[in-house]
Short mmCIF file of C-alpha atoms and ligand atoms in Angstrom, two decimals:
data_model
loop_
_atom_site.label_atom_id
_atom_site.label_comp_id
_atom_site.label_asym_id
_atom_site.label_seq_id
_atom_site.Cartn_x
_atom_site.Cartn_y
_atom_site.Cartn_z
CA MET A 276 0.00 0.00 0.00
CA LYS A 277 1.53 3.33 -1.10
CA LYS A 278 1.77 5.71 1.84
CA LEU A 279 0.57 9.23 1.07
CA LEU A 280 1.68 12.10 3.29
CA VAL A 281 0.16 15.57 3.19
CA THR A 282 3.20 16.75 1.30
CA GLN A 283 6.61 15.54 0.24
CA THR A 284 9.62 17.78 -0.24
CA ASP A 285 10.79 18.27 -3.82
CA LEU A 286 14.54 18.05 -4.14
CA PRO A 287 16.63 19.07 -7.15
CA SER A 288 18.96 16.58 -8.79
CA LYS A 289 21.83 15.79 -6.43
CA THR A 290 24.30 16.60 -9.21
CA ASN A 291 22.91 20.07 -9.62
CA TYR A 292 23.07 20.83 -5.89
CA VAL A 293 26.60 19.43 -5.62
CA GLU A 294 27.68 21.73 -8.48
CA TYR A 295 26.70 24.65 -6.27
CA LEU A 296 28.38 23.11 -3.21
CA ASP A 297 31.68 22.71 -5.09
CA GLN A 298 32.06 26.48 -5.14
CA LEU A 299 31.45 26.67 -1.40
CA TRP A 300 34.22 24.16 -0.79
CA GLU A 301 36.47 26.32 -2.90
CA THR A 302 35.71 29.73 -1.41
CA LYS A 303 34.89 28.54 2.14
CA TRP A 304 32.37 31.40 2.26
CA ILE A 305 29.24 29.72 3.52
CA THR A 306 27.18 32.40 5.27
CA ASN A 307 26.98 36.15 6.04
CA HIS A 308 25.39 37.30 2.80
CA GLY A 309 27.47 35.30 0.34
CA THR A 310 27.18 35.05 -3.42
CA TYR A 311 24.27 32.60 -3.50
CA VAL A 312 22.15 34.68 -1.12
CA SER A 313 22.76 37.72 -3.35
CA GLN A 314 21.95 35.71 -6.48
CA LEU A 315 18.76 34.32 -4.98
CA GLU A 316 17.63 37.74 -3.78
CA GLU A 317 18.14 39.11 -7.29
CA LYS A 318 16.34 36.22 -8.94
CA LEU A 319 13.38 36.48 -6.56
CA GLN A 320 13.20 40.24 -7.05
CA SER A 321 12.84 39.70 -10.75
CA GLU A 322 10.52 36.66 -10.42
CA LEU A 323 8.18 38.50 -8.05
CA ALA A 324 8.65 41.90 -9.72
CA VAL A 325 9.50 43.59 -6.42
CA PRO A 326 12.35 46.03 -5.70
CA ASN A 327 13.48 44.44 -2.42
CA VAL A 328 13.74 40.89 -1.09
CA ILE A 329 15.48 40.22 2.22
CA LEU A 330 16.25 36.54 2.70
CA THR A 331 16.04 35.12 6.23
CA ASN A 332 16.75 31.82 7.97
CA ASN A 333 13.01 31.05 8.24
CA GLY A 334 9.57 32.61 7.90
CA THR A 335 8.97 32.98 11.63
CA SER A 336 12.06 35.10 12.25
CA ALA A 337 11.06 37.20 9.23
CA LEU A 338 7.67 37.89 10.85
CA GLN A 339 9.35 38.75 14.15
CA VAL A 340 11.82 41.12 12.53
CA VAL A 341 9.05 42.99 10.73
CA LEU A 342 6.90 43.29 13.86
CA HIS A 343 9.89 44.31 15.98
CA SER A 344 10.91 47.02 13.54
CA LEU A 345 7.43 48.52 13.34
CA PHE A 346 5.89 48.43 16.80
CA LYS A 347 6.52 49.14 20.46
CA PRO A 348 5.45 46.46 22.97
CA GLY A 349 1.80 46.57 24.01
CA GLY A 350 0.28 47.58 20.67
CA GLU A 351 -2.72 45.67 19.34
CA ILE A 352 -2.45 43.73 16.08
CA ILE A 353 -5.69 42.64 14.44
CA THR A 354 -5.26 39.16 13.04
CA THR A 355 -6.85 35.83 12.17
CA PRO A 356 -7.01 32.79 14.47
CA PHE A 357 -7.25 30.43 11.46
CA THR A 358 -3.56 30.04 10.78
CA PHE A 359 -0.39 28.22 11.75
CA ALA A 360 0.98 28.89 15.25
CA ALA A 361 3.83 31.09 13.95
CA THR A 362 1.52 33.93 12.88
CA THR A 363 0.15 34.34 16.39
CA THR A 364 3.23 33.42 18.41
CA SER A 365 5.40 35.91 16.53
CA ILE A 366 2.99 38.65 17.63
CA LEU A 367 3.21 37.46 21.24
CA TRP A 368 6.98 37.03 21.03
CA GLU A 369 7.28 40.74 20.23
CA HIS A 370 5.12 41.59 23.30
CA LEU A 371 2.25 42.74 21.12
CA ILE A 372 -1.41 41.83 21.65
CA PRO A 373 -3.20 39.74 19.04
CA VAL A 374 -6.80 40.81 18.50
CA PHE A 375 -8.63 37.96 16.81
CA VAL A 376 -11.45 38.59 14.37
CA ASP A 377 -13.44 36.25 12.17
CA VAL A 378 -12.73 35.07 8.62
CA GLU A 379 -14.78 35.00 5.43
CA PRO A 380 -16.77 31.77 5.04
CA ASP A 381 -15.64 31.05 1.48
CA THR A 382 -12.03 32.28 1.17
CA PHE A 383 -11.15 31.33 4.79
CA ASN A 384 -9.19 34.61 5.06
CA ILE A 385 -9.59 37.47 7.55
CA ASP A 386 -12.75 39.51 6.98
CA PRO A 387 -11.79 43.18 6.37
CA PHE A 388 -15.13 44.41 7.72
CA LYS A 389 -14.54 42.58 11.00
CA VAL A 390 -11.07 44.14 11.05
CA GLU A 391 -12.54 47.61 10.71
CA ASN A 392 -15.00 47.01 13.56
CA ALA A 393 -12.20 45.87 15.88
CA ILE A 394 -10.04 48.99 15.51
CA THR A 395 -9.44 51.01 18.69
CA GLU A 396 -6.96 53.73 19.63
CA LYS A 397 -4.60 50.92 20.71
CA THR A 398 -4.54 49.28 17.29
CA VAL A 399 -1.19 49.62 15.56
CA GLY A 400 -1.36 47.12 12.73
CA ILE A 401 -3.07 44.34 10.81
CA MET A 402 -1.51 40.93 10.27
CA ALA A 403 -3.48 39.06 7.60
CA VAL A 404 -2.66 35.60 6.21
CA HIS A 405 -3.13 34.41 2.63
CA VAL A 406 -4.32 31.04 3.90
CA TYR A 407 -3.23 28.11 1.67
CA GLY A 408 -1.95 30.76 -0.75
CA ASN A 409 -5.43 32.18 -1.39
CA PRO A 410 -5.20 35.99 -1.54
CA CYS A 411 -6.91 38.01 1.17
CA ASN A 412 -9.37 40.71 0.21
CA VAL A 413 -6.37 42.99 -0.33
CA ASP A 414 -8.32 45.93 -1.75
CA GLU A 415 -10.56 46.24 1.30
CA LEU A 416 -7.70 45.65 3.73
CA GLU A 417 -5.74 48.41 2.03
CA ARG A 418 -8.71 50.75 2.28
CA VAL A 419 -9.10 50.01 6.01
CA SER A 420 -5.40 50.32 6.78
CA ASN A 421 -5.11 53.60 4.85
CA ILE A 422 -8.13 55.23 6.50
CA HIS A 423 -6.92 54.29 9.97
CA ASN A 424 -3.22 54.76 9.26
CA LEU A 425 -2.30 51.21 10.27
CA ALA A 426 0.61 49.10 9.10
CA LEU A 427 -0.55 46.21 6.92
CA ILE A 428 1.52 43.03 7.08
CA TYR A 429 0.78 39.91 5.09
CA ASP A 430 1.86 36.52 6.32
CA ALA A 431 2.35 35.14 2.82
CA ALA A 432 4.04 31.94 4.06
CA HIS A 433 1.93 29.84 1.67
CA ALA A 434 1.75 32.27 -1.22
CA PHE A 435 5.01 32.12 -3.18
CA SER A 436 4.35 33.00 -6.85
CA VAL A 437 0.63 33.59 -6.29
CA GLU A 438 -0.94 36.50 -8.15
CA PHE A 439 -4.07 38.57 -7.62
CA LYS A 440 -5.57 40.50 -10.55
CA GLY A 441 -2.43 39.64 -12.50
CA LYS A 442 -0.09 41.15 -9.90
CA PRO A 443 2.23 39.20 -7.56
CA ILE A 444 0.45 39.00 -4.21
CA VAL A 445 3.61 40.08 -2.35
CA GLN A 446 3.29 43.51 -3.96
CA TYR A 447 0.33 44.26 -1.69
CA GLY A 448 0.56 45.70 1.84
CA ASP A 449 3.50 47.34 3.60
CA TYR A 450 5.31 44.05 4.13
CA SER A 451 4.86 40.46 3.00
CA VAL A 452 6.62 37.52 4.59
CA LEU A 453 7.24 34.28 2.71
CA SER A 454 8.24 30.91 4.15
CA PHE A 455 10.65 28.70 2.24
CA HIS A 456 10.36 25.74 4.63
CA ALA A 457 10.89 22.24 3.23
CA THR A 458 7.11 21.69 3.20
CA LYS A 459 6.49 24.67 0.92
CA ALA A 460 6.03 24.66 -2.86
CA PHE A 461 9.31 26.54 -3.17
CA HIS A 462 11.86 25.87 -0.45
CA THR A 463 15.40 26.57 0.72
CA ILE A 464 15.34 23.71 3.32
CA GLU A 465 14.46 26.27 6.00
CA GLY A 466 14.12 29.87 4.96
CA GLY A 467 11.99 32.90 4.46
CA ALA A 468 11.86 36.36 2.95
CA ILE A 469 10.70 39.84 3.81
CA ILE A 470 9.32 41.84 0.93
CA THR A 471 8.67 45.55 1.02
CA ALA A 472 8.23 48.01 -1.80
CA ASP A 473 9.58 50.84 0.34
CA ALA A 474 13.35 51.29 -0.08
CA GLN A 475 13.60 53.04 3.31
CA ASN A 476 11.90 50.07 5.05
CA ASP A 477 14.28 47.75 3.27
CA ARG A 478 17.35 49.75 4.34
CA SER A 479 16.24 49.82 7.97
CA LEU A 480 15.45 46.09 8.11
CA ARG A 481 18.64 44.73 6.55
CA PRO A 482 20.82 45.50 9.60
CA THR A 483 18.16 44.02 11.91
CA ILE A 484 18.64 40.51 10.49
CA ASN A 485 22.42 40.92 11.00
CA PHE A 486 22.72 41.89 14.69
CA GLY A 487 22.05 45.56 13.89
CA ILE A 488 25.34 45.93 12.04
CA VAL A 489 25.60 48.32 9.08
CA GLU A 490 28.48 47.68 6.71
CA PHE A 491 31.26 47.13 9.27
CA GLU A 492 31.45 45.43 12.64
CA GLU A 493 32.15 48.79 14.27
CA ARG A 494 28.85 50.27 13.09
CA LEU A 495 26.04 48.90 15.23
CA ILE A 496 22.91 51.00 14.82
CA SER A 497 20.26 48.97 16.66
CA ALA A 498 19.66 45.82 18.67
CA GLY A 499 19.23 43.32 15.87
CA ILE A 500 19.18 39.53 15.80
CA ASN A 501 20.81 36.89 13.65
CA ALA A 502 18.18 35.88 11.08
CA LYS A 503 20.40 35.45 8.03
CA MET A 504 19.96 32.80 5.38
CA ASN A 505 23.13 30.77 4.74
CA GLU A 506 24.71 29.71 1.44
CA PHE A 507 23.56 26.08 1.58
CA GLN A 508 19.98 27.25 1.90
CA ALA A 509 20.36 29.77 -0.92
CA ALA A 510 21.99 27.17 -3.18
CA MET A 511 19.00 24.89 -2.60
CA GLY A 512 16.72 27.78 -3.52
CA LEU A 513 18.63 28.51 -6.74
CA CYS A 514 18.31 24.84 -7.76
CA ASN A 515 14.62 24.61 -6.82
CA LEU A 516 13.69 27.77 -8.66
CA LYS A 517 14.62 26.07 -11.94
CA ASN A 518 12.06 23.31 -11.32
CA PHE A 519 9.31 25.41 -9.80
CA ASP A 520 7.12 25.88 -12.89
CA LYS A 521 7.38 22.20 -13.85
CA TYR A 522 6.34 21.09 -10.36
CA THR A 523 3.56 23.66 -10.13
CA ALA A 524 2.09 22.34 -13.38
CA LYS A 525 2.14 18.85 -11.90
CA ARG A 526 0.38 19.94 -8.69
CA LYS A 527 -2.14 21.91 -10.75
CA LYS A 528 -3.17 18.76 -12.59
CA LEU A 529 -3.67 16.84 -9.34
CA HIS A 530 -5.43 19.77 -7.69
CA SER A 531 -7.84 20.14 -10.62
CA LEU A 532 -8.69 16.45 -10.44
CA TYR A 533 -9.38 16.73 -6.70
CA VAL A 534 -11.63 19.75 -7.29
CA GLN A 535 -13.48 17.99 -10.10
CA LEU A 536 -14.13 14.85 -8.04
CA LEU A 537 -14.84 16.55 -4.71
CA SER A 538 -17.18 19.18 -6.18
CA GLU A 539 -19.71 16.41 -6.75
CA MET A 540 -19.92 15.81 -3.00
CA PRO A 541 -22.36 18.16 -1.24
CA ALA A 542 -21.06 17.22 2.24
CA ILE A 543 -17.75 18.87 1.46
CA GLN A 544 -16.86 22.54 1.15
CA LEU A 545 -13.88 23.67 -0.89
CA GLN A 546 -12.04 26.96 -0.46
CA ARG A 547 -13.07 29.62 -3.01
CA SER A 548 -9.91 30.76 -4.68
CA ILE A 549 -9.71 34.38 -5.77
CA ALA A 550 -6.17 34.17 -7.15
CA SER A 551 -5.46 34.98 -10.78
CA LYS A 552 -2.48 32.62 -10.47
CA GLU A 553 -2.34 29.87 -7.84
CA ASN A 554 0.55 27.75 -6.61
CA TYR A 555 -1.54 24.65 -5.74
CA SER A 556 0.37 23.81 -2.59
CA TYR A 557 -2.55 22.71 -0.37
CA MET A 558 -5.78 20.80 -0.92
CA PRO A 559 -8.02 21.78 2.01
CA VAL A 560 -11.53 20.30 2.34
CA VAL A 561 -14.05 21.25 5.02
CA PHE A 562 -16.47 18.66 6.36
CA GLU A 563 -19.83 19.54 7.91
CA SER A 564 -18.71 18.70 11.43
CA LYS A 565 -15.68 17.84 13.52
CA ASP A 566 -17.01 14.30 13.95
CA ASN A 567 -17.21 13.78 10.19
CA ARG A 568 -13.74 15.22 9.67
CA ASP A 569 -12.22 13.04 12.38
CA ARG A 570 -13.99 9.94 11.05
CA VAL A 571 -12.70 10.55 7.51
CA GLU A 572 -9.20 11.34 8.78
CA LYS A 573 -9.14 8.00 10.61
CA ALA A 574 -10.48 6.07 7.61
CA LEU A 575 -7.84 7.63 5.36
CA ALA A 576 -5.05 6.88 7.86
CA HIS A 577 -6.25 3.27 7.96
CA LYS A 578 -5.46 3.14 4.22
CA GLY A 579 -2.06 4.79 4.60
CA ILE A 580 -3.28 8.27 3.63
CA PHE A 581 -2.20 11.00 6.04
CA GLY A 582 -3.93 14.34 5.68
CA ARG A 583 -3.27 17.12 8.19
CA LYS A 584 -5.62 19.32 10.18
CA TYR A 585 -4.08 22.59 9.03
CA PHE A 586 -5.32 24.63 11.00
CA TYR A 587 -6.97 23.02 14.00
CA PRO A 588 -7.52 24.21 16.65
CA LEU A 589 -7.77 27.97 16.22
CA THR A 590 -4.66 29.60 17.66
CA SER A 591 -6.95 31.81 19.79
CA SER A 592 -8.18 28.74 21.65
CA TYR A 593 -4.93 27.84 23.43
CA GLN A 594 -5.14 28.83 27.08
CA PHE A 595 -1.85 30.70 27.17
CA ILE A 596 -2.89 32.68 24.10
CA GLU A 597 -6.41 33.34 25.41
CA LYS A 598 -4.87 35.08 28.40
CA SER A 599 -2.67 37.40 26.35
CA SER A 600 -5.03 38.36 23.54
CA LYS A 601 -8.36 39.99 22.74
CA ARG A 602 -11.00 38.02 20.97
CA PHE A 603 -14.04 38.98 18.96
CA PRO A 604 -16.49 36.15 18.15
CA THR A 605 -15.03 33.86 15.47
CA PRO A 606 -17.79 31.30 14.76
CA ILE A 607 -16.94 31.03 11.06
CA ALA A 608 -13.26 30.37 11.72
CA LYS A 609 -14.25 27.80 14.35
CA LYS A 610 -16.54 25.96 11.93
CA ILE A 611 -13.85 25.85 9.25
CA SER A 612 -11.16 24.78 11.72
CA ASP A 613 -13.37 22.05 13.19
CA GLY A 614 -14.14 20.64 9.75
CA VAL A 615 -10.89 21.10 7.88
CA LEU A 616 -8.53 18.47 6.56
CA CYS A 617 -5.70 19.09 4.09
CA LEU A 618 -5.44 16.16 1.72
CA PRO A 619 -2.14 14.86 0.32
CA LEU A 620 -0.95 16.95 -2.61
CA HIS A 621 2.58 16.75 -3.96
CA THR A 622 4.53 16.01 -7.10
CA ALA A 623 5.23 12.35 -6.27
CA MET A 624 1.49 11.63 -6.54
CA THR A 625 -0.42 10.38 -9.56
CA SER A 626 -4.01 10.81 -10.72
CA SER A 627 -4.74 7.31 -9.37
CA ASP A 628 -3.56 8.42 -5.93
CA VAL A 629 -6.02 11.31 -6.02
CA LYS A 630 -8.83 8.98 -7.09
CA ARG A 631 -7.90 6.60 -4.27
CA VAL A 632 -8.08 9.39 -1.66
CA VAL A 633 -11.44 10.61 -2.97
CA GLN A 634 -12.82 7.06 -3.04
CA VAL A 635 -12.04 6.57 0.66
CA ILE A 636 -13.70 9.89 1.52
CA LYS A 637 -16.75 9.00 -0.56
CA SER A 638 -17.19 5.61 1.08
CA GLU A 639 -16.79 7.06 4.56
CA ILE A 640 -19.27 9.89 3.99
CA GLN A 641 -21.85 7.53 2.55
CA ALA A 642 -21.35 4.94 5.30
N1 T4K B 50 2.94 31.45 8.80
C1 T4K B 50 2.22 30.44 8.32
C2 T4K B 50 0.82 30.70 7.88
C3 T4K B 50 2.78 29.15 8.22
O1 T4K B 50 2.03 28.13 7.75
C4 T4K B 50 4.11 28.96 8.63
C5 T4K B 50 4.72 27.64 8.55
C6 T4K B 50 4.84 30.07 9.11
C7 T4K B 50 4.22 31.31 9.18
C8 T4K B 50 6.26 29.94 9.58
O2 T4K B 50 7.20 29.68 8.55
P1 T4K B 50 8.56 28.91 8.89
O3 T4K B 50 9.18 29.54 10.09
O4 T4K B 50 8.25 27.44 9.11
O5 T4K B 50 9.40 29.13 7.66
C9 T4K B 50 4.89 22.57 8.79
C10 T4K B 50 6.07 23.49 8.62
O6 T4K B 50 7.12 23.23 9.54
C11 T4K B 50 5.74 24.95 8.69
O7 T4K B 50 6.75 25.61 7.96
C12 T4K B 50 4.40 25.26 8.04
N2 T4K B 50 4.03 26.63 8.17
C13 T4K B 50 3.31 24.40 8.64
C14 T4K B 50 1.96 24.67 8.02
O8 T4K B 50 3.63 23.03 8.40
P2 T4K B 50 4.48 20.48 10.32
O9 T4K B 50 4.79 20.31 11.74
O10 T4K B 50 3.13 20.18 9.85
O11 T4K B 50 5.51 19.70 9.38
P3 T4K B 50 5.92 18.15 9.41
O12 T4K B 50 7.31 18.05 9.84
O13 T4K B 50 4.91 17.36 10.15
O14 T4K B 50 5.85 17.82 7.87
C15 T4K B 50 4.64 17.65 7.16
C16 T4K B 50 4.90 16.68 6.02
O15 T4K B 50 5.85 17.23 5.13
C17 T4K B 50 5.48 15.35 6.45
O16 T4K B 50 4.45 14.45 6.72
C18 T4K B 50 6.30 14.92 5.25
C19 T4K B 50 6.69 16.21 4.58
N3 T4K B 50 8.09 16.58 4.85
C20 T4K B 50 8.42 17.26 5.97
C21 T4K B 50 9.72 17.61 6.23
C22 T4K B 50 10.08 18.40 7.48
C23 T4K B 50 9.06 16.21 3.93
O17 T4K B 50 8.78 15.56 2.91
N4 T4K B 50 10.36 16.55 4.17
C24 T4K B 50 10.74 17.26 5.28
O18 T4K B 50 11.93 17.57 5.44
O19 T4K B 50 4.84 22.03 10.06
#
């Protein structure tokens, strides 16, 4: 029985990666903004049509660096509870207060109108998430953030190469943060990036990921941290970038088949995508109840198929987070989180694998 995991890391050919490593063995320059990090930054700038890309050691530190640079402790950040832990914990880590509001029932992303209703004089920013790479309602969020003069940060961990209205999604907002973790459609083993269109923001953030140093060791301008990407990570990124379109096309085919087969099943809700270009990295389905979801998850596991409950429970529901946050009612997020299961989707799968997964779900729902 072929085991199917929620995802499986794509690796480049070993030969190609080793070609890059050869140079590292020669120069012995393996971190601290080496050649490969510079090359990858340039390539991503052109790929994403943005003026500035700051590569980091992971997506979480990228979120922390952005929050740290923008806000003083104690400020309120309006955010979504339907996300991975890192979105919420990075807010807490910077001694800021998450204010949870509900999501839209069809896109699963933060509802801009709920954001607007939650704004107080303590609000300093908005942290929205393009969940599963599906763009947020960026136009409305921009309107709200402009009117109220709030910083708008996108956790775009899932959204590499995604476009909205023909424009790369990372061009929206004041900052976007990408994750290049091994489980992502494009990865650098571990890694992340901060994207900002504002050259001044870019200049002030670069030292922050390097201890606060500008140019020379003697010039420390702030209390920074070490969040740099290293050369092995960047080399992996350079290799993976070459295969990205090929692999995306493969996932698209599998994703389309899932959508076609699952759309016939009224007991299942699919996310409504509003992207003009998707990256097909997740296949979330929402069952009518937690019981149904758990039953299907078990039946799939019994057949060697391991989906994941991204994102259950809501981050707002953990006791330690409850105590340090503010919460508006989030019944829609709760319903989605209780019913959600991300099905296996990766390039090592075939159409028959997809049919097999759907068949198990079908039998279980009808049982
Ligand atoms: N914001 C959002 C919205 C995020 O989703 C994330 C991360 C972040 C921020 C933070 O970004 P980073 O700091 O991570 O860059 C995974 C990832 O660790 C995490 O990056 C990701 N989101 C989250 C949604 O999922 P796990 O605990 O589910 O991963 P794990 O180890 O159980 O792996 C899942 C499957 O992936 C495995 O069953 C097999 C496959 N896999 C995994 C690894 C690690 C591989 O094939 N190879 C591998 O090396 O968290």
